[in-house]
Coordinates of C-alpha atoms and ligand atoms in Angstrom, one line a residue:
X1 CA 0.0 0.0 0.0
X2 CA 2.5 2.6 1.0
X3 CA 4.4 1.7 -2.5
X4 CA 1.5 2.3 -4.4
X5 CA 0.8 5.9 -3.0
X6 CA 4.2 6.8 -3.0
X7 CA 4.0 5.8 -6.7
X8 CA 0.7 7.7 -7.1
X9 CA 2.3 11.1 -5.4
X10 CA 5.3 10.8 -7.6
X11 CA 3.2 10.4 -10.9
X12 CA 1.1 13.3 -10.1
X13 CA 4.2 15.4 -9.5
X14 CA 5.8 14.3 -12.5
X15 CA 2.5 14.7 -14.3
X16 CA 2.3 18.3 -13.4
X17 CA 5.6 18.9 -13.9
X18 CA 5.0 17.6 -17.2
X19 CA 1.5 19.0 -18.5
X20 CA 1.7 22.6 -16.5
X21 CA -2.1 22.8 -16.5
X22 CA -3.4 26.5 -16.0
X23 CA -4.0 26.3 -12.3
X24 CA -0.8 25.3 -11.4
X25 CA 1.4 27.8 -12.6
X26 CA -1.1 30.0 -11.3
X27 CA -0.4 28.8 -8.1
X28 CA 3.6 28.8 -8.2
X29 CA 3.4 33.1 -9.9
X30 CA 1.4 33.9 -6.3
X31 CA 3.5 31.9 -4.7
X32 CA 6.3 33.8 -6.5
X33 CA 4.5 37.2 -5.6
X34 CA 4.1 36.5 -2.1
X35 CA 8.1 35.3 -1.4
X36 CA 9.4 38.8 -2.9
X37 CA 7.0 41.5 -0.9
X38 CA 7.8 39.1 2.1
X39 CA 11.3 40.2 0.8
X40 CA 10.8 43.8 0.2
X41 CA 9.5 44.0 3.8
X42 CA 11.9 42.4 5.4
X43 CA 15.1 44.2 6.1
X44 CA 17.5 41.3 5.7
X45 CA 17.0 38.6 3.1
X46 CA 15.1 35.3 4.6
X47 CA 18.1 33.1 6.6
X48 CA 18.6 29.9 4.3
X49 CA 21.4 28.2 3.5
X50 CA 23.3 30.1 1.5
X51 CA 26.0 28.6 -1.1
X52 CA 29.5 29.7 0.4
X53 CA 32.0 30.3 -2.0
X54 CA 34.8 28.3 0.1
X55 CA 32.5 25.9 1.9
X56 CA 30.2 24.2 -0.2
X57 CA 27.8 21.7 1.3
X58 CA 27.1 18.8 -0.6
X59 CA 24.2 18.0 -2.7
X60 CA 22.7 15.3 -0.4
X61 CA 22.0 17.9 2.0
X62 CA 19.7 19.8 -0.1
X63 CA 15.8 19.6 0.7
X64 CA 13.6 18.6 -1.6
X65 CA 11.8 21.9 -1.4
X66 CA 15.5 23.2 -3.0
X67 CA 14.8 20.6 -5.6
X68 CA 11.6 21.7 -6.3
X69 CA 12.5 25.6 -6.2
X70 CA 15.6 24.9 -8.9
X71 CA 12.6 22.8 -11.1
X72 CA 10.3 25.8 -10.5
X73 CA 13.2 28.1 -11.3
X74 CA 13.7 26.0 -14.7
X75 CA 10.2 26.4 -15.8
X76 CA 9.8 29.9 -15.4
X77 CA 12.9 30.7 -17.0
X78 CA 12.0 28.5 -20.0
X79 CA 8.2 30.2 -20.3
X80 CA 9.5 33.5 -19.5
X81 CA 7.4 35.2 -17.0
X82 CA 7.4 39.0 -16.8
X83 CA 5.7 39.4 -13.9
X84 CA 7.1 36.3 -11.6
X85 CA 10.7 37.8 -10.8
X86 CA 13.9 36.1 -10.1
X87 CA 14.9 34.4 -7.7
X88 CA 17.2 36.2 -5.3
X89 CA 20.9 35.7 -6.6
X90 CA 23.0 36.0 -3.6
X91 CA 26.6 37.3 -3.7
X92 CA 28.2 36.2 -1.3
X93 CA 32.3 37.3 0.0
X94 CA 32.5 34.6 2.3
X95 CA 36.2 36.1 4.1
X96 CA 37.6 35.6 8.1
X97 CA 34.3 33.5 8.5
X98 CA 32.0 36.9 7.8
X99 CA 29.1 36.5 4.7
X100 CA 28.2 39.5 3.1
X101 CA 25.2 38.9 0.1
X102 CA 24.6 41.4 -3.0
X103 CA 20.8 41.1 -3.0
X104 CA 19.8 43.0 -6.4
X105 CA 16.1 42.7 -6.1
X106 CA 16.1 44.6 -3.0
X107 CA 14.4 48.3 -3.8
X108 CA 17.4 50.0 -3.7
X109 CA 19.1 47.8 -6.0
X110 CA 16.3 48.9 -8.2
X111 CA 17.0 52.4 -7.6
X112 CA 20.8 52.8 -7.4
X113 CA 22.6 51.4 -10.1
X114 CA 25.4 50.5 -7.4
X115 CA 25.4 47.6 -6.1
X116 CA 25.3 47.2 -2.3
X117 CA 26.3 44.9 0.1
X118 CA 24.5 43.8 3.4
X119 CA 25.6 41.7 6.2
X120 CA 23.9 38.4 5.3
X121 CA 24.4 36.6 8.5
X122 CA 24.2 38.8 11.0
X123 CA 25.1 36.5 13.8
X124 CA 28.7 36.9 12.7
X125 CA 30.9 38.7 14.9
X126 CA 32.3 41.5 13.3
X127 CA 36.5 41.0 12.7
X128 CA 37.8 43.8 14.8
X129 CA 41.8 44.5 14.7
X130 CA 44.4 43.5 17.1
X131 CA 47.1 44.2 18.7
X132 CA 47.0 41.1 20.5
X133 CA 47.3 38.1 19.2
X134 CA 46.7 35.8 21.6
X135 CA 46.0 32.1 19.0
X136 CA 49.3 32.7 17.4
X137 CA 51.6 29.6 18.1
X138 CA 54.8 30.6 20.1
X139 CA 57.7 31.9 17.7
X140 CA 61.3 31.7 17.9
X141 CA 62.4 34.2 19.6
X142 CA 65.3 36.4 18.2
X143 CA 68.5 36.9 19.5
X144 CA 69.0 39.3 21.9
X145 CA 70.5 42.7 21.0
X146 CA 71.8 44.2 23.3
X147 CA 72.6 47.8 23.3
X148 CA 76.2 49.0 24.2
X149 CA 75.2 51.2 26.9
X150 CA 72.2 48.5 27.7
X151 CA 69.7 51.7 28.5
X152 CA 66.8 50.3 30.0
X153 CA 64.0 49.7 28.2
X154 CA 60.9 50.5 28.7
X155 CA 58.1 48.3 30.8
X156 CA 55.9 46.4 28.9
X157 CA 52.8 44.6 30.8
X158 CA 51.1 42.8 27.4
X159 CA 53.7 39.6 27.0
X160 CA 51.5 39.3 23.6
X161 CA 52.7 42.4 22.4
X162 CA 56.2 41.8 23.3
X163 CA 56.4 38.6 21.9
X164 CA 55.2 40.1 18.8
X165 CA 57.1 43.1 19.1
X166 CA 60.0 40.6 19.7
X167 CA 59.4 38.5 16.4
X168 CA 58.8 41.5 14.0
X169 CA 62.3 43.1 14.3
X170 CA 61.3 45.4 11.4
X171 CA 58.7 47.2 13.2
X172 CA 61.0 48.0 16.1
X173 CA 61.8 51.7 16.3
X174 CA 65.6 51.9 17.3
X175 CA 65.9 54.3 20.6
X176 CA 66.2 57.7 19.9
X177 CA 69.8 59.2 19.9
X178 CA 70.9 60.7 23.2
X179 CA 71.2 64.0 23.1
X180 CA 74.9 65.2 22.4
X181 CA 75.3 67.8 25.5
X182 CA 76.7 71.5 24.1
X183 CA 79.8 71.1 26.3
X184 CA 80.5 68.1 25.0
X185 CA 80.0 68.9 21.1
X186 CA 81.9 72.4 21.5
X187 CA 84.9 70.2 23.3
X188 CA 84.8 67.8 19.7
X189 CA 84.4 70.2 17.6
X190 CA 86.9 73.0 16.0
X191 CA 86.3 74.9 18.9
X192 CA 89.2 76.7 17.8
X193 CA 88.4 76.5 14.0
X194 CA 85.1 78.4 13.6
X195 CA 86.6 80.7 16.5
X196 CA 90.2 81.2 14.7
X197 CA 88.1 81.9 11.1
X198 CA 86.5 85.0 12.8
X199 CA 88.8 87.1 14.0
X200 CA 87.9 90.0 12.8
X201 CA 90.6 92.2 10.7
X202 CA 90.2 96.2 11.6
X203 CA 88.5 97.8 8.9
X204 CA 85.7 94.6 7.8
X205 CA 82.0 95.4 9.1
X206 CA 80.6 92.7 7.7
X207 CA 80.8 89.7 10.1
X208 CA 79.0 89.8 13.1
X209 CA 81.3 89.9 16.7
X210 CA 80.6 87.1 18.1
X211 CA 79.4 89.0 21.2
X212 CA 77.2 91.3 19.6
X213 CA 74.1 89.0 19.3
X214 CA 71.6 89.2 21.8
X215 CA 71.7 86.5 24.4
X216 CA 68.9 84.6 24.5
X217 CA 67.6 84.9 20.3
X218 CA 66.8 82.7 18.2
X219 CA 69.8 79.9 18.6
X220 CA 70.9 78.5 15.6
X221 CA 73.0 75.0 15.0
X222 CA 73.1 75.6 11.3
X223 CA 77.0 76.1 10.5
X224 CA 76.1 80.4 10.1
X225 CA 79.2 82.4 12.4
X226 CA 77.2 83.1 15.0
X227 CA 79.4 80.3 17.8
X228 CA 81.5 82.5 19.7
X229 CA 84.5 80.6 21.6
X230 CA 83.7 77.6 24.0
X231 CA 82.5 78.8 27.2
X232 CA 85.0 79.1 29.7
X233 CA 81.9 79.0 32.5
X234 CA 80.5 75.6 31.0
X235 CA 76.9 76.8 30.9
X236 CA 74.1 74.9 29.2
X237 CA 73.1 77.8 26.5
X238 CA 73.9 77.7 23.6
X239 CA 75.0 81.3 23.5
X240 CA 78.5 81.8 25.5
X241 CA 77.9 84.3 28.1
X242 CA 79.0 88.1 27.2
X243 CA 82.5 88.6 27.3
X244 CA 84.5 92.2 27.4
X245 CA 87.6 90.7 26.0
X246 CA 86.2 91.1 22.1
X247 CA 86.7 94.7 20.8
X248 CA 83.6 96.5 19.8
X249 CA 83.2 97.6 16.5
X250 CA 84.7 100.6 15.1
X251 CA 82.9 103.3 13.2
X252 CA 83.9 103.3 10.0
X253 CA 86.3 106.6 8.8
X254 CA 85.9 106.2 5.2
X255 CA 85.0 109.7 3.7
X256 CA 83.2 110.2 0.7
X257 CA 85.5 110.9 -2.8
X258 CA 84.7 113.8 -4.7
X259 CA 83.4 112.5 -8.4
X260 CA 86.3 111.5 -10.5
X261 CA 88.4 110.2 -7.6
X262 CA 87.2 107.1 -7.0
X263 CA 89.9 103.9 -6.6
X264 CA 89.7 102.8 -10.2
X265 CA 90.1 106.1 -11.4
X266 CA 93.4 106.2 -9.1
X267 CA 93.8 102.8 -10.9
X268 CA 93.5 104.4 -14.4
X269 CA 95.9 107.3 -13.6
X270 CA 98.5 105.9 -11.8
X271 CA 98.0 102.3 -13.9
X272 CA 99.7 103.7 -17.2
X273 CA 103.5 102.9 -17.9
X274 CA 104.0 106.0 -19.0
X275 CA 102.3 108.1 -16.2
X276 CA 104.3 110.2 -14.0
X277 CA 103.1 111.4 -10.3
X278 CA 106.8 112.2 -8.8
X279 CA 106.6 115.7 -8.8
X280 CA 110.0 115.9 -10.0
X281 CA 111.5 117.6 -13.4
X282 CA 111.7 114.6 -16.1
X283 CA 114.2 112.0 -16.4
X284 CA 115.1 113.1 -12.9
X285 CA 116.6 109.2 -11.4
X286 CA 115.4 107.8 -8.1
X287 CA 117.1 110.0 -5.2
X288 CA 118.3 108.9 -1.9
X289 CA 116.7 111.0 0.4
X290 CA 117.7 112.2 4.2
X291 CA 115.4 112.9 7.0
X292 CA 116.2 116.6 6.5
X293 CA 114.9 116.6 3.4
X294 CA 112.0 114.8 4.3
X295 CA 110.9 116.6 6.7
X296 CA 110.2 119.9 4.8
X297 CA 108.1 117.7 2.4
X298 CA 104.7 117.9 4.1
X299 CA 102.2 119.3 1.6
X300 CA 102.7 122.9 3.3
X301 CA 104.0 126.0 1.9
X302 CA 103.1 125.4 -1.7
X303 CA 106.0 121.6 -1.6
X304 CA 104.7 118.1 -2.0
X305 CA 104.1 115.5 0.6
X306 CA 106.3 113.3 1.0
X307 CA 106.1 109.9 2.8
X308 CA 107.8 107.0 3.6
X309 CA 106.9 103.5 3.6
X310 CA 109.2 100.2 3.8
X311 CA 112.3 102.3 3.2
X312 CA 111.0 103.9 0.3
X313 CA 109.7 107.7 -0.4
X314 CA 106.7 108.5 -1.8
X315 CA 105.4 111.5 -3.2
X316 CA 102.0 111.3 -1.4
X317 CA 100.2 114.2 -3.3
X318 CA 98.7 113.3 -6.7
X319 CA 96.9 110.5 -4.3
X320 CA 95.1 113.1 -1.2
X321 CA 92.0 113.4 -3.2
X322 CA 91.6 109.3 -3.8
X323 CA 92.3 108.7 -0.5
X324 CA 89.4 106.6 1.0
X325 CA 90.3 107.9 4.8
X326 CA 90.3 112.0 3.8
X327 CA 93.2 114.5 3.2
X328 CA 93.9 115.0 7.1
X329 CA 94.3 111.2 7.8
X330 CA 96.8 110.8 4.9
X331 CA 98.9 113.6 5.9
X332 CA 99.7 112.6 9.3
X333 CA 102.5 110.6 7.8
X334 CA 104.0 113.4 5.4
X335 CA 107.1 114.1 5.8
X336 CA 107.7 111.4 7.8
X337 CA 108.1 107.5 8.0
X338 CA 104.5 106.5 7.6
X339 CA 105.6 102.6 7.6
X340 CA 104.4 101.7 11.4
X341 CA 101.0 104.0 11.2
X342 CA 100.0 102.7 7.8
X343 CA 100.6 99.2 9.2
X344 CA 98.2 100.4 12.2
X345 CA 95.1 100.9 9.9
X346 CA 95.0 99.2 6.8
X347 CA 98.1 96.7 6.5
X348 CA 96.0 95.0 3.5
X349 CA 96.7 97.6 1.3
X350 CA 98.9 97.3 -1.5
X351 CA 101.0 100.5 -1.1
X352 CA 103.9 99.3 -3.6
X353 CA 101.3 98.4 -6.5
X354 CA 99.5 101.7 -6.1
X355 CA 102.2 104.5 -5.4
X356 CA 104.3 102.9 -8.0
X357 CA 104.2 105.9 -10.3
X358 CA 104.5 108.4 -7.0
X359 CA 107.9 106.7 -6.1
X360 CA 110.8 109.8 -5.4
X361 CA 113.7 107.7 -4.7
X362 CA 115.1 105.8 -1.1
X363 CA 115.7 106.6 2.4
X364 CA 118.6 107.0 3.4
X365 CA 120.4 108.6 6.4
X366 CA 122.2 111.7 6.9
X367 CA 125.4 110.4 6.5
X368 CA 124.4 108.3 3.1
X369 CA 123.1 111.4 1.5
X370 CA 126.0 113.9 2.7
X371 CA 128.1 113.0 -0.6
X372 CA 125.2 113.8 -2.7
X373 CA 124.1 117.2 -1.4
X374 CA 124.7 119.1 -4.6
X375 CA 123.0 117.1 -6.4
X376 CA 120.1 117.2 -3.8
X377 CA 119.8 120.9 -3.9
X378 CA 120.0 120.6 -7.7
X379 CA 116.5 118.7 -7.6
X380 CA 115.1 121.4 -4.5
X381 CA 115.0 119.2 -2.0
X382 CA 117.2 120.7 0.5
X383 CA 120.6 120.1 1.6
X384 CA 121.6 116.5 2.5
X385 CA 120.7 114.8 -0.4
X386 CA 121.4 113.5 -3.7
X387 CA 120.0 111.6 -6.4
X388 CA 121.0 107.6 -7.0
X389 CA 122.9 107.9 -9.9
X390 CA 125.2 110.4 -8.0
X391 CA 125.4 107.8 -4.8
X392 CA 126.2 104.7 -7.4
Ligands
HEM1 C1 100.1 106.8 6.9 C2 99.2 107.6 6.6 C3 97.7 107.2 6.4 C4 96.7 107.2 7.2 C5 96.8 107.8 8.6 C6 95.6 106.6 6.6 C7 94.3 106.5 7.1 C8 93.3 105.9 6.6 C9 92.0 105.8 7.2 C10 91.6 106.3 8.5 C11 91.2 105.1 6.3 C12 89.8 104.8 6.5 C13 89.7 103.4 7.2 C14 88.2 103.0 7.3 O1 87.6 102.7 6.3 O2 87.8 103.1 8.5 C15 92.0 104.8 5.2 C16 91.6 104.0 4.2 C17 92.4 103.8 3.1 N1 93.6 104.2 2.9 FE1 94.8 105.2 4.1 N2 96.0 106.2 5.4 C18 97.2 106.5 5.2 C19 98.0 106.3 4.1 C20 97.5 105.7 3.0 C21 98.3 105.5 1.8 C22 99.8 106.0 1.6 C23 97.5 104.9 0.9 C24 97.8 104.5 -0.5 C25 98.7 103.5 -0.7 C26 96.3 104.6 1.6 C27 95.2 103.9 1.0 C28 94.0 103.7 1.7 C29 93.0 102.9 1.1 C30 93.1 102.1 -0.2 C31 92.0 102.9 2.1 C32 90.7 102.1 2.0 C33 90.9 100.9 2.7 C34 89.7 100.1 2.8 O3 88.6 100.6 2.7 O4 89.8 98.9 3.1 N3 96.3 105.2 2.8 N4 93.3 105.3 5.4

C-alpha cells in the first residue's frame, strides 16, 4: 500500500511537472509574488542556507523543497514570465568566516545602479583588529640585542605584544639618539676653527662679533658664524655668556670721494707705464733721500708731501683726493716715516702696487746722503741729499 501511494504522489508530480495545467502555474506566480513583498518587507533577506563560495555543502543535503525551487526556477525561465521575478541571486564574500550577500532585487538595488552589500548573517561577529594576538603559536624568539650602553628599556605589561614586538624586528623603532650635550659637542668640535676663522681684521664690518648678538635669540645650530668661543663657564646655553675681551666695532672713517676720484680712477691714472706722479722735473733718477729733506716735504708751503713707507719715499700728493680715509688722515705721515702708522690701519693695502708711479727715490740717512748734497739741492729738495745715480 504505501508503495502504491508513494508511486501515485510521484506520478502526479511528475505529471504536473510535465503537463503545467493553468492552475498550477497560477499557483507557483502567487507563490512567487508573495516570497518577494515578504522580501521587500523584510530588512534582511530570509536566513537559508546560502551557497559559500569556500564551503560548499554537498548536494545530499539539499531539501527537496530546494529541488523543487531549482525545477520551479527552470520552468519559469523557460516560459519567460514577466511578472514572476527572479529568484534572489546572492553574492556572497564569504572572508575571516563573515558572509556579506549582494541582493539585487532589494528596492534599492532597483533604484541605485550601485550595487550594495548587506551583512547576510548577522550573527557573525564582526572581525575587529588587534594588537593582541593571543592564537598565534609561540615563535622563535630572536636573539637578543643588546645595546652598548644597555639603557633600560621600557616596561611592557602585554607579553603578547612583546612577543610580537620581539618576532617582528622590522617594526621595532631603534631608541632615539641621546642628546649630544653643548659642552660636549663644542669640546669635539673645531672649537678653535670656527673661532680662529673669525677674528675680525680692523676695517671689515661685515661679520658679526661674536658677542654682539643678543643673548637669549633665536639659537641657531646651522654652520652660520654666530658660535663665539667655547664657554669658559660651561653653561648649558647655547650662546657663550658676554665677554669684554672682544673689541667693539669701530665706526667706520671712510669719507666720501669727490666724483672723479674714485679707486679705479686712481687705478687708471697711476695704472699707465707711461704716467708720472713724482713731482719731480723729467728724467730726474730715483734720489736717496735724508730725514732733513723729508721733513720739509709735508704738503705745506706750496711743496709736496712726501712719505715714507718700507724704506721707500713716496710722493703722497697726486693720491690726497683718492684717498678713501680724507686728506687730514693721509697727511699725518707726510714728511715722515708713515711705515708703522700705515701698518696700524689698513696693513692689506697694497702701497707698492698703487704708489708705483709716485715713487721719489730711497731713504737713506744723513750720512748716506751727505756725498750727494749738490745734487740734492739741484733737484730742491734741500741740503743732504742726492739723487742715486750720483750715490752709485
Ligand atoms: C700713513 C698715513 C695714512 C693714514 C693715517 C691713513 C688713514 C686711513 C683711514 C683712517 C682710512 C679709513 C679706514 C676706514 O675705512 O675706516 C684709510 C683708508 C684707506 N687708505 Fe689710508 N691712510 C694713510 C695712508 C695711505 C696711503 C699711503 C695709501 C695708499 C697707498 C692709503 C690707502 C688707503 C686705502 C686704499 C683705504 C681704503 C681701505 C679700505 O677701505 O679697506 N692710505 N686710510
Amino acid at each position: 500500500m504505501a508503495v502504491l501511494g508513494i508511486s501515485l504522489i510521484v506520478a502526479s508530480v511528475v505529471l504536473l511537472i510535465l503537463r503545467r495545467p493553468e492552475w498550477f502555474q497560477q499557483f507557483w506566480r502567487n507563490l512567487y509574488r508573495q516570497a518577494a513583498s515578504q522580501q521587500n518587507q523584510l530588512p534582511r533577506p530570509p536566513q537559508r542556507p546560502i551557497p559559500r563560495i569556500e564551503e560548499p555543502k554537498p548536494e545530499d543535503e539539499d531539501d527537496q523543497t530546494n529541488q523543487k525551487e531549482r525545477e520551479r526556477i527552470a520552468v519559469s525561465s523557460e516560459k519567460k514570465v514577466a511578472s514572476s521575478p527572479p529568484p534572489p541571486v546572492p553574492v556572497v564574500i564569504h572572508e575571516n568566516g563573515t558572509s556579506i550577500t549582494y541582493n539585487p532585487d532589494s528596492p534599492r538595488a532597483e533604484e541605485q545602479t550601485t550595487p550594495k552589500a548587506s551583512v547576510a548573517n548577522p550573527s557573525d561577529s564582526v572581525p575587529a583588529f588587534t594588537l593582541s594576538v593571543p592564537d598565534l603559536p609561540p615563535q622563535p624568539q630572536p636573539p637578543k640585542v643588546v645595546d652598548v650602553e644597555e639603557q633600560p628599556a621600557p616596561a611592557v605589561t602585554s607579553s603578547s605584544s612583546t612577543s610580537n614586538a620581539r618576532s617582528t624586528p622590522s617594526m621595532m623603532m631603534p631608541p632615539p639618539p641621546l642628546p649630544v650635550p653643548a659642552s660636549a659637542s663644542r669640546s669635539t668640535g673645531s672649537s678653535g676653527g670656527l673661532s680662529a676663522n673669525l677674528t675680525r681684521q680692523p676695517g671689515t664690518s661685515t661679520l658679526p662679533l661674536p658677542g654682539s648678538r643678543p643673548v637669549g635669540g633665536s639659537g641657531s645650530s646651522g654652520p652660520l658664524p654666530n658660535r663665539g668661543p667655547p664657554s669658559s663657564s660651561g653653561g648649558g646655553g647655547l650662546f657663550p655668556p658676554p665677554t669684554h675681551s672682544s673689541k667693539p666695532a669701530k665706526p667706520s672713517r671712510a669719507v666720501v670721494l669727490t666724483p672723479g676720484h674714485s679707486p679705479l680712477d686712481w687705478a687708471r691714472l697711476s695704472g699707465h707705464p707711461t704716467a708720472d706722479l713724482r713731482g719731480l722735473p723729467k728724467e730726474t733718477p730715483y734720489l736717496r733721500v735724508t730725514p732733513s729733506m723729508l721733513k720739509k716735504m709735508t704738503g705745506r708751503k706750496g711743496k709736496d708731501a712726501w712719505m715714507v713707507l718700507g724704506g721707500r719715499v713716496y710722493n703722497i700728493t697726486p693720491y690726497i683726493p683718492f684717498h678713501p680715509g680724507g686728506e687730514p688722515e693721509l697727511l699725518r705721515g707726510a714728511g715722515r716715516d708713515g711705515t708703522k702708522l700705515f701698518g696700524e690701519i689698513h696693513p692689506w693695502v697694497n702701497y707698492e702696487g698703487m704708489l708705483a708711479a709716485c715713487l721719489v727715490g730711497i731713504y737713506v740717512s744723513e750720512e748716506d746722503g751727505e756725498a750727494a748734497g749738490a745734487a740734492a739741492a739741484k733737484n730742491g729738495a734741500g741740503g743732504g741729499g742726492g739723487s742715486m745715480e750720483e750715490m752709485d
